[in-house]
Coordinates of C-alpha atoms and ligand atoms in Angstrom, one line a residue:
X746 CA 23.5 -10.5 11.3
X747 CA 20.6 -12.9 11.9
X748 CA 17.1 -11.3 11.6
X749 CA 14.6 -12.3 14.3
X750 CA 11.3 -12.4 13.1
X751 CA 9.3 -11.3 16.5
X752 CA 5.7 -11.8 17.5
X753 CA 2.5 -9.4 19.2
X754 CA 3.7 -10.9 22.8
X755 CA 4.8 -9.2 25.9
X756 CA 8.4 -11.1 26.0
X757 CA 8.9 -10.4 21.8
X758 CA 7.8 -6.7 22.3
X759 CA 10.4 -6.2 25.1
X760 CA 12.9 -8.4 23.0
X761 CA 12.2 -5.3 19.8
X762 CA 12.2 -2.7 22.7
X763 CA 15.7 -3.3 24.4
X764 CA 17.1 -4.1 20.6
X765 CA 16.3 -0.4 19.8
X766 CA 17.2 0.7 23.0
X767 CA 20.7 -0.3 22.6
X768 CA 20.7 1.4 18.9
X769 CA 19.3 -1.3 16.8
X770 CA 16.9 -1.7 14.2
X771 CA 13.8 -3.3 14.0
X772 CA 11.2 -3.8 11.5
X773 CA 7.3 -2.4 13.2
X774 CA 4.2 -2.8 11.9
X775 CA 2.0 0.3 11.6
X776 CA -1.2 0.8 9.9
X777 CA -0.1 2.4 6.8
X778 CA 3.2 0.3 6.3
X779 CA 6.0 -1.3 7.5
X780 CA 8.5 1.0 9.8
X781 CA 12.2 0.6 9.7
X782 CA 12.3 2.2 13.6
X783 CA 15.4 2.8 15.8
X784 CA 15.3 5.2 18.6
X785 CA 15.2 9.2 17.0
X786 CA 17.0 10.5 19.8
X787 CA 20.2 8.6 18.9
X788 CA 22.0 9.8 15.7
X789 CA 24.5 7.0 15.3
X790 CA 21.3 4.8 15.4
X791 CA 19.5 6.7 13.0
X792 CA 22.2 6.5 10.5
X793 CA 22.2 2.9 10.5
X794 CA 18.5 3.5 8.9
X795 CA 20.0 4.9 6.4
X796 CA 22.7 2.3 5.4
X797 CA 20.4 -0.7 5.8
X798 CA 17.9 1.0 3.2
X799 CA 20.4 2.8 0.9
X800 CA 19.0 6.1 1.4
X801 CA 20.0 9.4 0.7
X802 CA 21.6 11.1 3.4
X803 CA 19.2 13.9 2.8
X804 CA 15.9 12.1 3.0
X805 CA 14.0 13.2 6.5
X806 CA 12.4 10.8 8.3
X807 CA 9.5 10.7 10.5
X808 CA 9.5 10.5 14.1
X809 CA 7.0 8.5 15.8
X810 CA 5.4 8.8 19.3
X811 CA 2.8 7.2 21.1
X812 CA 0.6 9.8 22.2
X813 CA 0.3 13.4 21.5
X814 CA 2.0 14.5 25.2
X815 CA 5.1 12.7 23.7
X816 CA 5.6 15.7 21.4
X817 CA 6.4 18.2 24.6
X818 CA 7.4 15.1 27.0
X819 CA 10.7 14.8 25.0
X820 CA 11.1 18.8 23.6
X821 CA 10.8 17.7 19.6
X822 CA 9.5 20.8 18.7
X823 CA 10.2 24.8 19.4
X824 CA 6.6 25.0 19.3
X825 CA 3.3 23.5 19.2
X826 CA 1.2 25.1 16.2
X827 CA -2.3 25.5 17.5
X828 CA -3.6 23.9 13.9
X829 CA -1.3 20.8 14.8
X830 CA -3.5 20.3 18.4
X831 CA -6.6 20.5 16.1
X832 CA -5.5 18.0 13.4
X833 CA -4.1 15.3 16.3
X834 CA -7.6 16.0 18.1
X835 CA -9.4 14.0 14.8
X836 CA -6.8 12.6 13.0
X837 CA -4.2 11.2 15.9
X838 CA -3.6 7.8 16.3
X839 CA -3.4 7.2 12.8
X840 CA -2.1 7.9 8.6
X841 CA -1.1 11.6 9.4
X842 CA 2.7 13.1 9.6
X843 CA 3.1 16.9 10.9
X844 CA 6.0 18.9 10.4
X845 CA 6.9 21.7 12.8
X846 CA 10.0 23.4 13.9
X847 CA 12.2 21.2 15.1
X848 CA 13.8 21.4 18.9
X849 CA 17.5 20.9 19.3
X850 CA 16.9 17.2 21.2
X851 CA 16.2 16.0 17.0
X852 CA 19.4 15.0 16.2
X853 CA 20.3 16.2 11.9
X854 CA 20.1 12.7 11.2
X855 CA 17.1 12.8 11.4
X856 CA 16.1 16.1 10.2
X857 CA 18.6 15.7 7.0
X858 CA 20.0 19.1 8.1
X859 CA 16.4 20.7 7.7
X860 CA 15.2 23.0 10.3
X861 CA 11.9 21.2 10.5
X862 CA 10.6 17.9 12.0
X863 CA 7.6 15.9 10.6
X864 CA 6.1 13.9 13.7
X865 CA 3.5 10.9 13.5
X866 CA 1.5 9.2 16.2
X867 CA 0.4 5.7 14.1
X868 CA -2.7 3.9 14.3
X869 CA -1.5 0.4 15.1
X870 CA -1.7 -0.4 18.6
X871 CA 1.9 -2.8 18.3
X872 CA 3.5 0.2 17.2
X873 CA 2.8 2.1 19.7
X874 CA 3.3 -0.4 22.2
X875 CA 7.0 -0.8 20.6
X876 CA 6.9 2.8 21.3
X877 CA 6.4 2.9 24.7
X878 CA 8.6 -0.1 25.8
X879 CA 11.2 1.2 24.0
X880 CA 10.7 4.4 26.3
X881 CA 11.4 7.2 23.2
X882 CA 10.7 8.2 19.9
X883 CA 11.6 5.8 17.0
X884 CA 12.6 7.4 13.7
X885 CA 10.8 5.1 11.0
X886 CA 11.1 5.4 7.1
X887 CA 9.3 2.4 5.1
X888 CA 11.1 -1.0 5.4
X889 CA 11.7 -1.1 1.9
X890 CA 15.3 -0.9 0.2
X891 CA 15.0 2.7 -1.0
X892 CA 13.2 3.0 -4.0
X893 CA 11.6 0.0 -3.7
X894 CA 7.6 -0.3 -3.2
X895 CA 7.0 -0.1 0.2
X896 CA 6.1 -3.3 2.6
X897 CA 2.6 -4.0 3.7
X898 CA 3.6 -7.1 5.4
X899 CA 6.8 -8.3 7.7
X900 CA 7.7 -11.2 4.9
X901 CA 7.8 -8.0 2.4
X902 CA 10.3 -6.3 4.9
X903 CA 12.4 -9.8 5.4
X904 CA 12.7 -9.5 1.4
X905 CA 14.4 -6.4 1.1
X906 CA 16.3 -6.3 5.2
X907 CA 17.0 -9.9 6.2
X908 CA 20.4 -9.8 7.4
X909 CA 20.3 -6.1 7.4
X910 CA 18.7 -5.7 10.4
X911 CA 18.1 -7.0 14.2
X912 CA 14.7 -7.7 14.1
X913 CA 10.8 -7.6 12.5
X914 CA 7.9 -7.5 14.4
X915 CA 4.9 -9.6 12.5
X916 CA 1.8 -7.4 13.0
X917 CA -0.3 -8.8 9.9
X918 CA -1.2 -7.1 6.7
X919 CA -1.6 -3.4 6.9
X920 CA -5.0 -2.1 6.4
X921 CA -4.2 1.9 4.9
X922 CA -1.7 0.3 2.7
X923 CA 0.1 3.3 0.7
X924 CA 2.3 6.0 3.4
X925 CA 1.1 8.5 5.7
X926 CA -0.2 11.8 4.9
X927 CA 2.2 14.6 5.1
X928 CA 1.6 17.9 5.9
X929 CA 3.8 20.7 6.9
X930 CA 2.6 23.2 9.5
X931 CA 5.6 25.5 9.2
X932 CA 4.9 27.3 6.2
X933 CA 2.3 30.4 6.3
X934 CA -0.4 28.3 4.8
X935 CA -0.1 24.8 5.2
X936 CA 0.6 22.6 2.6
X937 CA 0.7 18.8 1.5
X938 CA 3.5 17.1 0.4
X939 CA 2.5 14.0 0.3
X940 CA -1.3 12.3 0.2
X941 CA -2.3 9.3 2.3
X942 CA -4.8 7.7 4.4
X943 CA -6.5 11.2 5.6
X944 CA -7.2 13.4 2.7
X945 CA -6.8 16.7 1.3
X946 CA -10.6 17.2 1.7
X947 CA -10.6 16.2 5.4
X948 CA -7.8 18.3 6.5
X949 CA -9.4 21.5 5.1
X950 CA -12.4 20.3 7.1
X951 CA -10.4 20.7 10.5
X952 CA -8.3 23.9 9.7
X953 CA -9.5 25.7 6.7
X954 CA -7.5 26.4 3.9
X955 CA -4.7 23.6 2.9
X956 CA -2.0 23.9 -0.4
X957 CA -1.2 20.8 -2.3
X958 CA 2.3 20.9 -3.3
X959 CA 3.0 20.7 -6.8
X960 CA 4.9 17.6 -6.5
X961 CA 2.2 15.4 -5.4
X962 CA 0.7 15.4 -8.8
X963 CA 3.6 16.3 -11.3
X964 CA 7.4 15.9 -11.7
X965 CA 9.7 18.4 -10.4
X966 CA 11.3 20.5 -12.6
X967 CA 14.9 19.6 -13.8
X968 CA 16.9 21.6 -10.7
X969 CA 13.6 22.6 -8.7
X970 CA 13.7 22.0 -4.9
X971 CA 11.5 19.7 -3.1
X972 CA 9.6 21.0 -0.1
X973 CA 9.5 16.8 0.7
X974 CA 13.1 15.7 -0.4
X975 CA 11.6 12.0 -0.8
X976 CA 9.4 13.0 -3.5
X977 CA 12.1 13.7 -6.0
X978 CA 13.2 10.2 -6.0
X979 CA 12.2 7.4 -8.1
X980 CA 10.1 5.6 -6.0
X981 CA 7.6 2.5 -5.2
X982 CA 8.8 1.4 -8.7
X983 CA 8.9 -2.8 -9.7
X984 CA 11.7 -3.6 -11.5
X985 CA 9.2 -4.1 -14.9
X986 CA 8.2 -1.0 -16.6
X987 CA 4.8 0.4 -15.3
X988 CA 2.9 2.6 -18.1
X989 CA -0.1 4.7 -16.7
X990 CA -3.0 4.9 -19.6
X991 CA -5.5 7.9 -20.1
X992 CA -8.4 6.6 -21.2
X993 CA -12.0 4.7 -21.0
X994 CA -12.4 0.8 -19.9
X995 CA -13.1 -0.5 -23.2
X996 CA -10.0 1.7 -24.6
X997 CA -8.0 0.2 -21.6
X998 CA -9.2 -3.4 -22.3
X999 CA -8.3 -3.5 -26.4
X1000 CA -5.3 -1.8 -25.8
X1001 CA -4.0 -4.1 -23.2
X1002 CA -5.4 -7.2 -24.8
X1003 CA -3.0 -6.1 -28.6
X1004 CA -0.2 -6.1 -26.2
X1005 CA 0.5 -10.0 -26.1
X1006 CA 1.8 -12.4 -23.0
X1007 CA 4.7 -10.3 -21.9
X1008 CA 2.2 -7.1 -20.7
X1009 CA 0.2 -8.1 -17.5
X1010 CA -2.7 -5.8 -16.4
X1011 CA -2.5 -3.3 -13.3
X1012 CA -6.5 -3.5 -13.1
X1013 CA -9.7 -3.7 -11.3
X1014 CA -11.8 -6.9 -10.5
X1015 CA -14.4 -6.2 -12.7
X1016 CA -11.7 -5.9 -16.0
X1017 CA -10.2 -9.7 -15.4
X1018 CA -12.6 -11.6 -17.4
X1019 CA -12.3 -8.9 -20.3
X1020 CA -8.7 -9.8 -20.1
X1021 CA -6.6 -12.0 -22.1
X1022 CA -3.0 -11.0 -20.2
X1023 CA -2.0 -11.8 -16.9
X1024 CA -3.7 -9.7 -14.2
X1025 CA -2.9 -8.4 -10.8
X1026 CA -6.3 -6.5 -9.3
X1027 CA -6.1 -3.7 -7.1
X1028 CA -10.0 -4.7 -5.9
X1029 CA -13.2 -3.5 -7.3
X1030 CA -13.7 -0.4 -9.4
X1031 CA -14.0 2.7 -7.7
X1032 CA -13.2 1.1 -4.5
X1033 CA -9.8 3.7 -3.4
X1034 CA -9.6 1.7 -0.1
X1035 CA -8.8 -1.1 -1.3
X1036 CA -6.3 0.2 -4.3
X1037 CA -4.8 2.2 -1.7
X1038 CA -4.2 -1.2 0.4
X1039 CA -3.2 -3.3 -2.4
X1040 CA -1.1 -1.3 -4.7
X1041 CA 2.0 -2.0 -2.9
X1042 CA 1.8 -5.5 -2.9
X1043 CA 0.6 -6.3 -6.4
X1044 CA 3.5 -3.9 -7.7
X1045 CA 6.2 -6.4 -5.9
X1046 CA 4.2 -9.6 -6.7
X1047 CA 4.9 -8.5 -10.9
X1048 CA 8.4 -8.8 -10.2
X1049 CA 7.8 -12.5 -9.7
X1050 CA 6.9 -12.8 -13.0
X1051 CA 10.1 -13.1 -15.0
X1052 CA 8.1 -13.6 -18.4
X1053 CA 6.3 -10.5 -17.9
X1054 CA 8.1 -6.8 -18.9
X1055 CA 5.4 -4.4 -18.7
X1056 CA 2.6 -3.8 -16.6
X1057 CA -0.6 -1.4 -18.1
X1058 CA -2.5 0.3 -15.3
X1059 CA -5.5 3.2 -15.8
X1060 CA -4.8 6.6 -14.9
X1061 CA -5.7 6.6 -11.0
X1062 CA -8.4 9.5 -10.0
X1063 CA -7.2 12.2 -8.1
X1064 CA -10.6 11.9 -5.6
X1065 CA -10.1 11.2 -1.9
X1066 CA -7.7 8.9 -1.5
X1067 CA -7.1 8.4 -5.0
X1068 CA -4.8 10.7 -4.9
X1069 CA -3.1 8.7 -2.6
X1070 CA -2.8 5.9 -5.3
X1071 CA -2.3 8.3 -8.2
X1072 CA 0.3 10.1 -6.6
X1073 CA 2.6 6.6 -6.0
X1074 CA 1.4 5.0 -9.6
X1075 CA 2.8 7.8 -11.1
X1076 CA 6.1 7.8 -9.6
X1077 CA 6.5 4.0 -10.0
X1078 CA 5.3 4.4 -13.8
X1079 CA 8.4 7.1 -13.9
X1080 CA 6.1 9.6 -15.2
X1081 CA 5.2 7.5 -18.2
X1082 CA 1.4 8.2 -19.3
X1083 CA 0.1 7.0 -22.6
X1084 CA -2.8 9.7 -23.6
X1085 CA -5.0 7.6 -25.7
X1086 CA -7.9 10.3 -25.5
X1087 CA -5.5 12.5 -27.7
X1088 CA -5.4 10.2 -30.9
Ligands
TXA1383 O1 3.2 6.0 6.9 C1 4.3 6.5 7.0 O2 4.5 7.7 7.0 C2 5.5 5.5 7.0 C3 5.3 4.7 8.3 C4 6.5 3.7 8.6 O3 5.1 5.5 9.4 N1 6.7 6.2 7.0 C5 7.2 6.7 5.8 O4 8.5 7.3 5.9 O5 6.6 6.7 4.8 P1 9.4 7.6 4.7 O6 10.7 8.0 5.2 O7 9.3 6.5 3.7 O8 8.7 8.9 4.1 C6 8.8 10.1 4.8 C7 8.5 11.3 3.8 C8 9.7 11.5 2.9 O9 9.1 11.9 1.6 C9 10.4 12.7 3.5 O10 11.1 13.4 2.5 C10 9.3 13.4 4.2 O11 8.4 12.5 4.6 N2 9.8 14.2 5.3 C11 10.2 13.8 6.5 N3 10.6 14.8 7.3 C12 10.4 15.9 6.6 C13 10.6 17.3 6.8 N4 11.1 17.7 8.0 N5 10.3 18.2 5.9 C14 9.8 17.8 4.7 N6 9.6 16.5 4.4 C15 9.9 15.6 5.3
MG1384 MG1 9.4 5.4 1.9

């Protein structure tokens, strides 16, 4: 299969939109980053999703609409949780998944045999104008092969799906950088399963209390079950090892520096002349934005580094969207935190 590599233009945008409509796949830009979309309504389609990226069959995926009417307009849902009106109200179009009870239009493909559905309505105006043409709901995991860190520009998703799939829309760079926020509205209280873009501290703003799932932060238990199946993969990981350290900037700086040329430096801009390894910044200090918007892509660009073997990177904080960060750094490090504070 040859992979077009489409543009922001009315003709390319139908081109994606009849692609999808027929059951294909095509690579969308949104504002977190890169979709692997084909149309949710058709299961056949949907499993193709699955094959191109190498995904476990029981791995949800998001369905994404282009405006909030979209949710009733095609019956995705049983119902429509009052809290989920108020959340789309400030946070809709942008970095926010809900999951509700799912309708029986949401085929299990989908849904991974789960009796929920988590629906997003993105930020980037090409994907919802994919949306729309197309004329339904696409279904959209990251364009990365699974397990992979997730693109944040279309030459990132024509790395890991050329030939895989029918098409890539080029949108740019995206500006959120690390995945939607997901939040499930169909338990009691409801919960986070994974942080993004809109924060723990701003959904508790809107609707009051909010749980943070235990996996965001930690490792699940050897046989625990995931409330988000995704976050018991390995996941965003380069193929070098990542190792998380706990500890000050001058500890970070001698430790990294006694590690010699094959350790690079997961670091901030204001740590590169302290340096004496290779280093890949994630922007300035303190500066979560930008981390969050970079992480992806500096985590793929040390696999192009074939002298390097391990990559050193500061404990992310947990603030804002820090969590965000810390919460994929973690999972591509494997788990692997090196307390310095201790000794
Ligand atoms: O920003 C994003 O959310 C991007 C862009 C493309 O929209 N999409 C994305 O999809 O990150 P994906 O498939 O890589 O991650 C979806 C996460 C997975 O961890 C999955 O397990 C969880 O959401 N999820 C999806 N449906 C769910 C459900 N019904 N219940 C619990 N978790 C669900
Ligand atoms: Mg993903």
């Amino acid at each position: 299969m040859k992979t077009l590599l489409l543009k922001d233009n009315d003709s390319d945008i139908r081109t994606a939109a009849e692609i999808l409509r027929r059951g294909g796949l095509v690579g969308i830009p949104t504002e977190t980053v890169y979709g692997l979309a084909a149309d949710a309504l058709n299961g056949s389609a949907v499993a193709r999703i699955f094959a191109a990226k190498g995904r476990p069959m029981d791995n949800p995926l998001i369905v994404h609409i282009a405006e909030f009417g979209d949710i009733k307009r095609f019956g995705l849902v049983s119902s429509v949780p009052e809290s989920a009106e108020k959340l789309a109200k400030c946070f809709w179009p942008g970095p926010l998944t809900m999951i509700m009870k799912k309708s029986g239009v949401v085929p299990n493909e989908v849904s991974a045999g789960l009796d929920t559905v988590a629906i997003r309505l993105p930020g980037h105006t090409i994907a919802r104008k994919i949306i729309r043409a197309a004329g339904t709901p696409l279904a959209a995991p990251s364009a990365n092969l699974s397990g992979s860190p997730s693109p944040t520009t279309a030459a990132r998703v024509i790395d890991d799906m050329n030939g895989k799939i029918d098409a890539v829309v080029d949108g740019g760079a995206c500006e959120v950088g690390v995945e939607s926020t997901v939040i499930t509205l169909a338990t009691e209280i409801p919960r986070v399963l994974r942080p993004g873009g809109v924060t723990v501290e701003q959904l508790r703003e809107v609707i009051g209390e909010v749980e943070v799932d235990s996996a965001v932060t930690g490792k699940l238990a050897e046989g625990e079950k995931a409330a988000s199946p995704g976050m018991k993969y390995k996941h965003y990981a380069p193929k070098i090892r990542v190792v998380l350290l706990k500890c000050g900037d001058n500890e970070y700086i001698d430790y990294v520096n006694s590690k010699g040329e094959r350790a690079a430096a997961l670091c901030c801009d204001e740590d590169i002349p302290r340096l004496s390894v290779r280093c890949f910044s994630l922007g300035k200090r303190g500066d979560f934005a930008s981390h969050a918007q970079r992480l992806f892509e500096e985590l793929r660009q040390l696999d192009e580094y074939p002298e390097l073997d391990v990559a050193y990177a500061r404990l992310p904080s947990t603030d804002g969207v820090g969590l965000a960060v810390y919460n994929r750094l973690i999972r591509a490090a494997g788990f692997e935190v090196i307390d310095l504070e201790k000794n």
